[in-house]
CSV table of N, CA and C and ligand atoms in Angstrom, one decimal:
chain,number,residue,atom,x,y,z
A,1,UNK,N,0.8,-1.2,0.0
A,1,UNK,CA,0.0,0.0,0.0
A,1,UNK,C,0.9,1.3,0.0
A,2,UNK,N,0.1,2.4,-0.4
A,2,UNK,CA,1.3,3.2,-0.9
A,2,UNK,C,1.2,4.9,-0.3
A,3,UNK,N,1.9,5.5,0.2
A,3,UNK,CA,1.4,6.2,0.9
A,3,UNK,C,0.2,7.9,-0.4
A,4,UNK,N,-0.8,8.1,0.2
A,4,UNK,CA,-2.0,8.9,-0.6
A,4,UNK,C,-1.3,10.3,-0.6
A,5,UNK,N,-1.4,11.2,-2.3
A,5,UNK,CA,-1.2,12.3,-1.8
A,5,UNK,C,-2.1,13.2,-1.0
A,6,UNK,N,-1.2,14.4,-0.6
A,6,UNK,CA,-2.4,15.2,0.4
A,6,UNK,C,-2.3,16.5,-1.0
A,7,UNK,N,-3.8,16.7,-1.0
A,7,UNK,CA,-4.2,18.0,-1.4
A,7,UNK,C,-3.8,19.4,-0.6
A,8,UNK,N,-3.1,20.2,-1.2
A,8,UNK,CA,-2.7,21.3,-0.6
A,8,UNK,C,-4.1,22.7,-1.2
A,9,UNK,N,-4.1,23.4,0.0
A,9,UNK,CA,-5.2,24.8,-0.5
A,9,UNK,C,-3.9,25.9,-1.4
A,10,UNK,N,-5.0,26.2,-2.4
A,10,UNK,CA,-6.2,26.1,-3.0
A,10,UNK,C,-6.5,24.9,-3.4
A,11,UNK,N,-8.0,24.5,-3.1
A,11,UNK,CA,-8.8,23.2,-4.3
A,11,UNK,C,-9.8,23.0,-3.5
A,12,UNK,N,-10.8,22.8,-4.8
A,12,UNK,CA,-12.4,22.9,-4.5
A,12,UNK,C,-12.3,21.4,-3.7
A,13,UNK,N,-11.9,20.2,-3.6
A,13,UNK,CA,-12.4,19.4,-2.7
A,13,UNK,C,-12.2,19.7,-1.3
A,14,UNK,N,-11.1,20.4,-0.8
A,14,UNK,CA,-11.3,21.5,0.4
A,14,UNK,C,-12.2,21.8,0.7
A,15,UNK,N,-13.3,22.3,0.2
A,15,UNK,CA,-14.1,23.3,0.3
A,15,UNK,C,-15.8,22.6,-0.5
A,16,UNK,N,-15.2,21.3,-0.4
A,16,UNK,CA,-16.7,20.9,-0.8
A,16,UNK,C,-17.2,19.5,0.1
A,17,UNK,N,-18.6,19.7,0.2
A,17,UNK,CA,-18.7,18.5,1.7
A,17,UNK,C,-18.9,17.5,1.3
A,18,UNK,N,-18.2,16.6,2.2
A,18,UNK,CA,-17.7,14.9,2.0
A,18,UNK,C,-19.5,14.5,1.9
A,19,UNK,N,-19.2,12.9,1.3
A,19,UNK,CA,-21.1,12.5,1.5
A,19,UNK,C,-20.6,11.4,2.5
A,20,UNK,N,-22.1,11.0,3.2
A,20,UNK,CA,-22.2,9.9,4.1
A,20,UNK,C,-21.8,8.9,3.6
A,21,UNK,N,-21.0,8.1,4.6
A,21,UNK,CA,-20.6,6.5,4.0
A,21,UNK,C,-21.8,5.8,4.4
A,22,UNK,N,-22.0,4.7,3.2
A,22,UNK,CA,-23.5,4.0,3.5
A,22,UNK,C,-23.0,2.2,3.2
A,23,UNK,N,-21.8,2.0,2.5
A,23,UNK,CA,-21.1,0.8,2.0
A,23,UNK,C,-19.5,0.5,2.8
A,24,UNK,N,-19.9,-0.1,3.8
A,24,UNK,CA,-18.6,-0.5,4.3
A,24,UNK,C,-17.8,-2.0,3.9
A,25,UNK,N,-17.4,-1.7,2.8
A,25,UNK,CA,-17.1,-3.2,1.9
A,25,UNK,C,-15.1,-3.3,2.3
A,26,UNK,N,-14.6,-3.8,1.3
A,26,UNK,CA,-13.5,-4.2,1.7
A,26,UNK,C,-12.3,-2.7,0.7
A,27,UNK,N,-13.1,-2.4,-0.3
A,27,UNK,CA,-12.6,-1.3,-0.7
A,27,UNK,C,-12.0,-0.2,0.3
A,28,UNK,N,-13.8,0.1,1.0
A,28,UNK,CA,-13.7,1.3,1.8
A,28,UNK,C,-12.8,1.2,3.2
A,29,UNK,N,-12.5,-0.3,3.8
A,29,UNK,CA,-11.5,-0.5,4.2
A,29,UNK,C,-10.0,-0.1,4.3
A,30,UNK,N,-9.7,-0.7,3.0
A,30,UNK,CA,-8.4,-0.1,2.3
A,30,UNK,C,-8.2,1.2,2.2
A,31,UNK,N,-9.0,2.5,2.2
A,31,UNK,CA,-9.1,3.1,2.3
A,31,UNK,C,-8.6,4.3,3.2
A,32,UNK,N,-9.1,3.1,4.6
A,32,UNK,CA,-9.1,3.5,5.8
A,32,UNK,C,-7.7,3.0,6.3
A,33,UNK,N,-7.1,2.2,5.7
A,33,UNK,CA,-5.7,1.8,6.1
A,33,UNK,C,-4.9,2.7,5.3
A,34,UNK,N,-5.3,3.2,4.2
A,34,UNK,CA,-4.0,4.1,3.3
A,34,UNK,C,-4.2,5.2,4.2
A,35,UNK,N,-5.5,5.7,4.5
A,35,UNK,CA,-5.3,7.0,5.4
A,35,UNK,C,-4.5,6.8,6.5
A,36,UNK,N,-4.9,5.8,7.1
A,36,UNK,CA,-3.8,5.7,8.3
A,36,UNK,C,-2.5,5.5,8.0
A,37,UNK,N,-2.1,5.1,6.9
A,37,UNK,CA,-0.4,5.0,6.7
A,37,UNK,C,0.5,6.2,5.9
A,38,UNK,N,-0.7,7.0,5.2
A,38,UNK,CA,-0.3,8.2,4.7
A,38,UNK,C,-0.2,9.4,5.7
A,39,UNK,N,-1.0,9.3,7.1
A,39,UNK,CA,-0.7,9.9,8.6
A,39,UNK,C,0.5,9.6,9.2
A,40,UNK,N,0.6,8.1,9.1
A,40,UNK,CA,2.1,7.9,9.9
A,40,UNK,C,3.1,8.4,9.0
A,41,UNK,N,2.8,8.4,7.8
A,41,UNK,CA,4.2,8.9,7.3
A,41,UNK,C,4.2,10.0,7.1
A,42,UNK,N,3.3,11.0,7.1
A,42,UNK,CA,3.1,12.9,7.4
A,42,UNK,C,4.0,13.0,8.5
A,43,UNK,N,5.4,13.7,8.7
A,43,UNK,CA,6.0,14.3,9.9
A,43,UNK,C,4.7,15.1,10.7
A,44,UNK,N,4.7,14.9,12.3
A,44,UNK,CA,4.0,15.8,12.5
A,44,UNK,C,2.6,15.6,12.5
A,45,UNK,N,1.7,15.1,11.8
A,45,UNK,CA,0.8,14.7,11.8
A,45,UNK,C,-0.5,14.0,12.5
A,46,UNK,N,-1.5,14.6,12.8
A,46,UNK,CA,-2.1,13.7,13.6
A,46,UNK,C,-3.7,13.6,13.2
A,47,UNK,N,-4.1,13.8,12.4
A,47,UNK,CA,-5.4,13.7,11.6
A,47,UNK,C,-5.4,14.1,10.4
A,48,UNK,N,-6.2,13.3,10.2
A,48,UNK,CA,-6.4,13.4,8.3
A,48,UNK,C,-7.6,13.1,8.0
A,49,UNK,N,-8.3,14.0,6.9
A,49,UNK,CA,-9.7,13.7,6.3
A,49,UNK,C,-9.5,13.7,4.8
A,50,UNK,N,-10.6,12.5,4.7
A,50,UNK,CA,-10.7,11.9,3.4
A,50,UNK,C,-10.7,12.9,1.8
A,51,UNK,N,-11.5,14.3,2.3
A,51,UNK,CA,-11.3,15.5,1.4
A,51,UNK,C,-9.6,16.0,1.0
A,52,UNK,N,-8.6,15.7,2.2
A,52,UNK,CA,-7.6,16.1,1.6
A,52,UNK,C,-6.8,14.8,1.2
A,53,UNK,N,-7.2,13.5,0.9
A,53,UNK,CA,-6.8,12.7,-0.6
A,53,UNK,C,-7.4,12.9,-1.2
A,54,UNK,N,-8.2,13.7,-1.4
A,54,UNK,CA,-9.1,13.7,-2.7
A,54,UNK,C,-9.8,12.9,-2.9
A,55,UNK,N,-10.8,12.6,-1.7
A,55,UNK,CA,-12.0,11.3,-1.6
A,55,UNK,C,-13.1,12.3,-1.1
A,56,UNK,N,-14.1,12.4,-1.6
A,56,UNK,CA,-14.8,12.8,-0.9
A,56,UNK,C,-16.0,12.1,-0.4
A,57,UNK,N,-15.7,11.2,1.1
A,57,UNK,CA,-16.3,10.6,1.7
A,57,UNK,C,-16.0,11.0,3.3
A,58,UNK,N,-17.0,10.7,3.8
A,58,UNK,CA,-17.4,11.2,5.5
A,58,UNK,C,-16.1,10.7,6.3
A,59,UNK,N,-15.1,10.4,6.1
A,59,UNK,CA,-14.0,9.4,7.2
A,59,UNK,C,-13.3,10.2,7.5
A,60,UNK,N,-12.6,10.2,9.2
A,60,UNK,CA,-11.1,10.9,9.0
A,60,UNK,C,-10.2,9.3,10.0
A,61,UNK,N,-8.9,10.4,10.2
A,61,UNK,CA,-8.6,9.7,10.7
A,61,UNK,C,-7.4,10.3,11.6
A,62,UNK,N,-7.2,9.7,12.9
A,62,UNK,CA,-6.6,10.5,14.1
A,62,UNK,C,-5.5,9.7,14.6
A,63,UNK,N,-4.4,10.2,15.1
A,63,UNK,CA,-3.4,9.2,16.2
A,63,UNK,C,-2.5,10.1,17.0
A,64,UNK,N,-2.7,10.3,18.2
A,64,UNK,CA,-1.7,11.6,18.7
A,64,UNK,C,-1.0,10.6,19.6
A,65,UNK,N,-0.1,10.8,19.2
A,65,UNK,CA,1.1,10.3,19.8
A,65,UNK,C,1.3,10.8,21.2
A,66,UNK,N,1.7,10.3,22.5
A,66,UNK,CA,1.9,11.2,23.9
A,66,UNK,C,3.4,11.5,23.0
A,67,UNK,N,3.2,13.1,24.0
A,67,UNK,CA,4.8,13.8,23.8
A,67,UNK,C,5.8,13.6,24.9
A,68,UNK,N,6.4,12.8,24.8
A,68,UNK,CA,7.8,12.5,26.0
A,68,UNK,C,8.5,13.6,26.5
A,69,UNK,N,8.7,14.7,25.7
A,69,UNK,CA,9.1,15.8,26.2
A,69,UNK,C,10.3,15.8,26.1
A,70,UNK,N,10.9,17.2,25.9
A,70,UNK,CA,12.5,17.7,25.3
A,70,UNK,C,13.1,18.9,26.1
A,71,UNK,N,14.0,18.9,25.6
A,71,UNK,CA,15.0,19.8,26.3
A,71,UNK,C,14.0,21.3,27.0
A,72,UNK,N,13.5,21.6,25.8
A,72,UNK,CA,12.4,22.9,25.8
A,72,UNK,C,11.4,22.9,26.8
A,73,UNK,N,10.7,21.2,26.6
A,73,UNK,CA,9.0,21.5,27.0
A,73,UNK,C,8.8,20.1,27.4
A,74,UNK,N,8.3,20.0,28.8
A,74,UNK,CA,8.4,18.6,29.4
A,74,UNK,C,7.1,18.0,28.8
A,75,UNK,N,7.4,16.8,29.6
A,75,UNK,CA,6.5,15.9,29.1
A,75,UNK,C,4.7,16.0,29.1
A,76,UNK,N,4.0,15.6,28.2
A,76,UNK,CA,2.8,15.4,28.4
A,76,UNK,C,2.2,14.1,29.1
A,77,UNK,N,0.8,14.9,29.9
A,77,UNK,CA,0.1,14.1,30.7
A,77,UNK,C,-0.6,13.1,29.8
A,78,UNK,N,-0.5,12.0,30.3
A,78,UNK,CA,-1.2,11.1,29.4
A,78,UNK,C,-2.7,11.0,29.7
A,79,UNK,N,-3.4,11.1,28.2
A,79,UNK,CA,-5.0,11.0,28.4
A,79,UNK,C,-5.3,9.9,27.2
A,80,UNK,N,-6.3,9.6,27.8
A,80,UNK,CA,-6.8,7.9,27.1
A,80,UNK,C,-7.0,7.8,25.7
A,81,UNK,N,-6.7,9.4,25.2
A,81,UNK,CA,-6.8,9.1,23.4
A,81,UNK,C,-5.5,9.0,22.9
A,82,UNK,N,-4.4,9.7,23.9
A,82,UNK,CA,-2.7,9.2,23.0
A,82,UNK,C,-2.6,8.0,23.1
A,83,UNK,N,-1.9,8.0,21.7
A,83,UNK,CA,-1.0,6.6,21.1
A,83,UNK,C,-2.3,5.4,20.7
A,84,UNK,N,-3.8,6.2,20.5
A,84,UNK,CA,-4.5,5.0,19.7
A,84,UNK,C,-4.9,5.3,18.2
A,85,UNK,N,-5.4,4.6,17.7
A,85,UNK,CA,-5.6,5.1,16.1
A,85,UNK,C,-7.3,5.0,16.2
A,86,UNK,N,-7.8,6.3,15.7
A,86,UNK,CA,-9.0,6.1,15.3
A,86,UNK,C,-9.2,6.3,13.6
A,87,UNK,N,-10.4,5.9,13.6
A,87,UNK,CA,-11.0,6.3,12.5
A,87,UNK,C,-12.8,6.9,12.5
A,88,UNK,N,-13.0,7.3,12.2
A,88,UNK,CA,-14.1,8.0,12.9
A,88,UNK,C,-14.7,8.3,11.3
A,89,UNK,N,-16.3,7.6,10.8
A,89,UNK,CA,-16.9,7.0,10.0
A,89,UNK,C,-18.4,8.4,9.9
A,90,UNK,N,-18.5,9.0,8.9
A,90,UNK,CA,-19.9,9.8,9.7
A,90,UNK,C,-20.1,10.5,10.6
A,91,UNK,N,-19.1,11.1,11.3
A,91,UNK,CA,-18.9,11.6,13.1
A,91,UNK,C,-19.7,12.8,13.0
A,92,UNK,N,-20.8,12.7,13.7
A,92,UNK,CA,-21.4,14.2,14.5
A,92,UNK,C,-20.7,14.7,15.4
A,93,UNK,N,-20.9,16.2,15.7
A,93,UNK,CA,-20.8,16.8,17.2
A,93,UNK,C,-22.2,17.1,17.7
A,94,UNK,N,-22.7,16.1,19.1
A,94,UNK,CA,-24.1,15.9,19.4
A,94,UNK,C,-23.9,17.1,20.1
A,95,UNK,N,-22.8,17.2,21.0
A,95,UNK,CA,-22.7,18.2,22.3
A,95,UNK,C,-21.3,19.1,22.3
A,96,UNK,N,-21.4,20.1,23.0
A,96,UNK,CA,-20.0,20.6,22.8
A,96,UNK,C,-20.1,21.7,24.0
A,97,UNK,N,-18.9,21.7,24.8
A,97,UNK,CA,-19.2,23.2,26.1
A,97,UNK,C,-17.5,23.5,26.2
A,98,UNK,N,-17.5,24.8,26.6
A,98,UNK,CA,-16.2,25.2,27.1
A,98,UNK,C,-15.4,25.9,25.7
A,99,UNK,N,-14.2,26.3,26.2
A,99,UNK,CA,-13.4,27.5,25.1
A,99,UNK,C,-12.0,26.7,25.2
A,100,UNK,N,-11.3,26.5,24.6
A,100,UNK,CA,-10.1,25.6,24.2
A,100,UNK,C,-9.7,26.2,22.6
A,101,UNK,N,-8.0,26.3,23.1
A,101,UNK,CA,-6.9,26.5,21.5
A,101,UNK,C,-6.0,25.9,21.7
A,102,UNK,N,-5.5,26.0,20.7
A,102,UNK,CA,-4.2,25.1,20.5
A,102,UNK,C,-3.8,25.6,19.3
A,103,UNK,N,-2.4,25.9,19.3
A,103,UNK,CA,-2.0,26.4,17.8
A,103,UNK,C,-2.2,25.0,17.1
A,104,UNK,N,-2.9,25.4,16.1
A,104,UNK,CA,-3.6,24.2,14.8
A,104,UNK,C,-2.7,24.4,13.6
A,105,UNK,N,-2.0,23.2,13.0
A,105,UNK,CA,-1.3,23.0,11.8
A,105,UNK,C,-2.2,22.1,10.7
A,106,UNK,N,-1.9,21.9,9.7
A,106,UNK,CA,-3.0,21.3,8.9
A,106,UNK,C,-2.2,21.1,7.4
A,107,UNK,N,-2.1,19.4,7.2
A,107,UNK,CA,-1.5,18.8,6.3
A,107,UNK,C,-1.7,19.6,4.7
A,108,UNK,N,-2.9,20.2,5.0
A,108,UNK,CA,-3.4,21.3,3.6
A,108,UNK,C,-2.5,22.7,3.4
A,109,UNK,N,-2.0,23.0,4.5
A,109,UNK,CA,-1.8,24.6,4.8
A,109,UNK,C,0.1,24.2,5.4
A,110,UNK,N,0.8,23.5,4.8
A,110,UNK,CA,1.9,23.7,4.8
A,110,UNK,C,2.2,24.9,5.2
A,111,UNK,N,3.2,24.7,6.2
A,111,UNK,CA,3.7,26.0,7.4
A,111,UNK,C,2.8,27.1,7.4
A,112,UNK,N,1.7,26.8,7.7
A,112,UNK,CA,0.9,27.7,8.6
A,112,UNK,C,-0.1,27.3,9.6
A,113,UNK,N,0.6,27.8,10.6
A,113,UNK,CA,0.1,27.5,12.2
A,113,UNK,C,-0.5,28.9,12.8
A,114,UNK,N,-1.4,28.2,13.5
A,114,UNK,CA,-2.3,29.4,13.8
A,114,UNK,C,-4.0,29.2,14.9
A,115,UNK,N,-4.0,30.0,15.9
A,115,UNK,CA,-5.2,29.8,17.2
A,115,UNK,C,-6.6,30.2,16.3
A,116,UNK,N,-7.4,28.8,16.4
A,116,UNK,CA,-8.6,29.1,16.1
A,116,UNK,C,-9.5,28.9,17.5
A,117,UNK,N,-10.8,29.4,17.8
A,117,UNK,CA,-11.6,29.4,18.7
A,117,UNK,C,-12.0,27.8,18.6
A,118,UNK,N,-12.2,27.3,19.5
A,118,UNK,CA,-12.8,25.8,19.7
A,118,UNK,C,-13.4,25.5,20.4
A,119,UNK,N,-14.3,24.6,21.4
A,119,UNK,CA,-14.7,24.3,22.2
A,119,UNK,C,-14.2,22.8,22.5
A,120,UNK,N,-14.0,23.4,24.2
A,120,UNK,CA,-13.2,22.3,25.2
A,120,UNK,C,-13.5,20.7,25.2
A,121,UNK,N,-14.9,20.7,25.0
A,121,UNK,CA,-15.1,19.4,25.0
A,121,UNK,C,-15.9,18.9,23.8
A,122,UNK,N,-16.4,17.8,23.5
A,122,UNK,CA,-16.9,17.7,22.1
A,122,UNK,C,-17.8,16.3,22.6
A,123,UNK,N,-18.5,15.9,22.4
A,123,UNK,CA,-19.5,14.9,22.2
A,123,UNK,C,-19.5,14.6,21.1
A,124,UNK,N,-18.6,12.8,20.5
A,124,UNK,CA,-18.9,12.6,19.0
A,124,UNK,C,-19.3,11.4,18.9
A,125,UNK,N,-20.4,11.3,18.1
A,125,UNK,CA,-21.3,10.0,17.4
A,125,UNK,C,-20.6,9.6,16.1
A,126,UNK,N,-20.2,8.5,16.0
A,126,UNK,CA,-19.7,8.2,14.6
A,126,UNK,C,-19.8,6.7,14.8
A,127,UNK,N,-19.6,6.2,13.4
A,127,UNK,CA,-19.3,4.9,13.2
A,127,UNK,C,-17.4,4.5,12.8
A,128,UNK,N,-17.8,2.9,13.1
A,128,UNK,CA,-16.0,2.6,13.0
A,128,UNK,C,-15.9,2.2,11.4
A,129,UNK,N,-14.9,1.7,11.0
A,129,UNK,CA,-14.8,1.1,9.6
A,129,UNK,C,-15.2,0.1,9.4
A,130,UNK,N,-16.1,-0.8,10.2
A,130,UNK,CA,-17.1,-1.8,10.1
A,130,UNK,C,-18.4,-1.4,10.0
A,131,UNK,N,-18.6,-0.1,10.4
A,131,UNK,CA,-19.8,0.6,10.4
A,131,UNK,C,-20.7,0.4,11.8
A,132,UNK,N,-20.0,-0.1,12.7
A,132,UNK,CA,-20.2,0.1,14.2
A,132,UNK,C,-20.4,1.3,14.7
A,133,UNK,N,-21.8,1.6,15.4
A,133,UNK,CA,-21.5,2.8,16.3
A,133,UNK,C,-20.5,3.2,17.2
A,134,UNK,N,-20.0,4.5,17.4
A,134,UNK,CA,-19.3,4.3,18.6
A,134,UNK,C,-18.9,6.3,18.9
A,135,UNK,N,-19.0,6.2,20.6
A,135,UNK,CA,-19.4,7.6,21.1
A,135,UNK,C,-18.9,7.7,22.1
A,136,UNK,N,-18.0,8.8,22.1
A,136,UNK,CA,-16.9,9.2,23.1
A,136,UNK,C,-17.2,10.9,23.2
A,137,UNK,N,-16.1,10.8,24.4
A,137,UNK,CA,-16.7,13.1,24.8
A,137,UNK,C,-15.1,12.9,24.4
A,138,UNK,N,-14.7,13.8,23.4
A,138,UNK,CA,-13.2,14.2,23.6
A,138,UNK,C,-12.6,15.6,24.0
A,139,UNK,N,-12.1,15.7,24.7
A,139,UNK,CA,-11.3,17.1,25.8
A,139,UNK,C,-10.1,18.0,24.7
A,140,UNK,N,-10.1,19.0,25.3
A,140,UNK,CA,-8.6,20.0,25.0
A,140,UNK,C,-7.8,19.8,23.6
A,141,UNK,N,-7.1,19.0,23.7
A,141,UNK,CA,-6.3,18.8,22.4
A,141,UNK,C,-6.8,18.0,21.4
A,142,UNK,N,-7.3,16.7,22.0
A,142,UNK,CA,-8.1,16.0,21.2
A,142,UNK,C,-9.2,16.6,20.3
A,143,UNK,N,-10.0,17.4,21.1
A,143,UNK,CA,-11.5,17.9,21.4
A,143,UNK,C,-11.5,18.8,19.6
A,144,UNK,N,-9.8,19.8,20.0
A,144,UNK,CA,-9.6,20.9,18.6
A,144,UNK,C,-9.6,19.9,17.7
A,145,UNK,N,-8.7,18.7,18.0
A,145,UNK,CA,-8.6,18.0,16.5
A,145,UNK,C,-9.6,17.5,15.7
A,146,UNK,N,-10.5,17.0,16.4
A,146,UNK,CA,-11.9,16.4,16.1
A,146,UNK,C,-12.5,17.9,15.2
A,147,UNK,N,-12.9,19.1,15.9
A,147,UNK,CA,-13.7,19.5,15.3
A,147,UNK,C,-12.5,20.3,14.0
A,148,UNK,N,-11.2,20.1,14.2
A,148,UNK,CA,-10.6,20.4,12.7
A,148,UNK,C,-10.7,19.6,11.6
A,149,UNK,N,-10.9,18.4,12.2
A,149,UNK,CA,-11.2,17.4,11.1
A,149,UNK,C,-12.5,17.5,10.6
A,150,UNK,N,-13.5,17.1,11.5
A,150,UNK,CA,-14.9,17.4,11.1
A,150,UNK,C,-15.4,18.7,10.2
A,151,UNK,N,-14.5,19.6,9.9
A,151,UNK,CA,-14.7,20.8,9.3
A,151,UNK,C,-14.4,20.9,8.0
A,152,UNK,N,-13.2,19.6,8.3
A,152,UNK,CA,-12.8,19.3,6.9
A,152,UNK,C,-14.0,18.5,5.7
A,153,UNK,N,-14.6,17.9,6.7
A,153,UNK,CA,-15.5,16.9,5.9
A,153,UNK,C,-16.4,17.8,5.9
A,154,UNK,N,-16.9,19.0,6.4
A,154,UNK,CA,-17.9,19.9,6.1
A,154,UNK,C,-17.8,20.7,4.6
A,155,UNK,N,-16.5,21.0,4.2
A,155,UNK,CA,-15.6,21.7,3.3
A,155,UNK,C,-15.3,23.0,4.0
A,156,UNK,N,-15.1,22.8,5.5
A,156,UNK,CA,-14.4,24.3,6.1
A,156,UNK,C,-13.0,24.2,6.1
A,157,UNK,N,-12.0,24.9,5.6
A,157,UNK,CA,-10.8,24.7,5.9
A,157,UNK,C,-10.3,25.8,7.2
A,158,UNK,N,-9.3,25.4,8.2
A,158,UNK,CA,-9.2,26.1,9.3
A,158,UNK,C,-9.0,27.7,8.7
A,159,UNK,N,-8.6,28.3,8.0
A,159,UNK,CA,-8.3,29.6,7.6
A,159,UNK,C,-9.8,30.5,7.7
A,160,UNK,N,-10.8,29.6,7.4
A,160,UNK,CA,-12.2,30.1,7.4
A,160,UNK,C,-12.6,30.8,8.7
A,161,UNK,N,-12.0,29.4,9.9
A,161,UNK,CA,-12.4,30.3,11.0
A,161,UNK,C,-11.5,31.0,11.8
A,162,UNK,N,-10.9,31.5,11.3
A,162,UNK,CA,-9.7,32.8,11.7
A,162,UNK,C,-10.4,34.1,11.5
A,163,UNK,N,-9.7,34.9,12.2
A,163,UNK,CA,-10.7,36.2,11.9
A,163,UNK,C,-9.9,36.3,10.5
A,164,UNK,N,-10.8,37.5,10.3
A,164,UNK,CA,-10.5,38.2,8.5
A,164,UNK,C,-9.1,38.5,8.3
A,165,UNK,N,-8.7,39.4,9.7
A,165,UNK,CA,-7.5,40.1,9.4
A,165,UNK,C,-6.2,38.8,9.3
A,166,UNK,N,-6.3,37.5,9.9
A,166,UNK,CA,-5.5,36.8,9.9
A,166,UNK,C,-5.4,35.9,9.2
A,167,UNK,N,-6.9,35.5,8.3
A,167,UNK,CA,-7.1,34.9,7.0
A,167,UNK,C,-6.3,35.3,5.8
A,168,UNK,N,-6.5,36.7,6.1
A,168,UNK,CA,-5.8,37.6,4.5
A,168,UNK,C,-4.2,37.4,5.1
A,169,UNK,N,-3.9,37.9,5.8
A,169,UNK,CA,-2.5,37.2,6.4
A,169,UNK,C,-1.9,35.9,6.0
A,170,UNK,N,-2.6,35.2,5.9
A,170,UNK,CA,-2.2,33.9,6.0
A,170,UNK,C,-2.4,33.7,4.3
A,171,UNK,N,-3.2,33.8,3.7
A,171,UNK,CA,-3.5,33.6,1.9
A,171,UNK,C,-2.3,34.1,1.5
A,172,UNK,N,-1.8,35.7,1.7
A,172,UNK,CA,-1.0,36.6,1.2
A,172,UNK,C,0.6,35.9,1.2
A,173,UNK,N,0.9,35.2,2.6
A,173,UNK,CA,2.0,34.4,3.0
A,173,UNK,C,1.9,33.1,1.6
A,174,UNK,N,0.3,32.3,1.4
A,174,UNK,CA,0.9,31.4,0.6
A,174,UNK,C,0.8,31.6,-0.9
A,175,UNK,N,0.7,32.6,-1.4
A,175,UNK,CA,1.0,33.1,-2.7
A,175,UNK,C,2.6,33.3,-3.0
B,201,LIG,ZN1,-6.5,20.1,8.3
């Protein structure tokens, strides 16, 4: 299997919304394994949606590694979503409370990092790649990545929700 390219902005599959998965056959599987192995091999990386291979179907896919910590910046507390692999099939946000950032990078937006408004916690309904339900609340770091990903399958790309002045900032940088 071979690692998928990533679509860089500008491009209309960015910006146009994934459809529901309704066939969970052995295809859409494979699928779900190239995404995961075109993540492991992204430096840096920790979610990916199916709009930036150029699929447009409802999937993403997540792995945050716990950070051991460096000379700079010690270690991270471990919470029960580092170091697993999801894949998250159809995912709603049923619920969502609180204010949480995190400087946000995005495999589309090569070197540009940047604080978008989020909410702390997230409530998500999705299916697995067997098409199993499955519903977790995810927190803080997690919490931003979920709804960066889910934004992706909307066709929002994070630049959208930046204010204006830091949007145009940031377009002007990638020209
Ligand atoms: Zn992204």
């Amino acid at each position: 299997m071979e690692k998928l390219s990533i679509v860089t902005w500008p491009a209309e599959v960015l910006e146009t919304r994934a459809a529901e998965v309704s066939v969970f056959d052995d295809e859409f599987k494979q699928l779900c394994q190239a995404m995961h192995l075109t993540l492991d091999k992204s430096d840096n990386a920790v979610g990916l949606a199916a709009n930036q291979v150029n699929v447009l179907k409802r999937v993403l896919v997540m792995h945050v590694p716990l950070f051991l910590g460096n000379e700079e910046y010690p270690a991270e507390e471990r919470q029960w979503w580092h170091d697993k692999r999801f894949t998250l099939v159809n995912p709603r946000i049923t619920a969502s409370s609180g204010k949480f950032r995190v400087m946000e990078g995005c495999l589309s937006f090569p070197k540009i990092y940047d604080y978008v408004p989020r909410a702390k916690f997230v409530t998500v309904e999705a299916q697995d790649e067997e098409g199993k339900p499955i519903s977790f609340v995810a927190n803080d770091f997690f919490a931003v990545l979920v709804q960066h990903e889910i934004d992706h399958l909307d066709g929002i790309v994070f630049l959208t929700r930046m204010s204006r002045l830091k949007a145009v900032f940031h377009r002007k940088k990638l020209r």
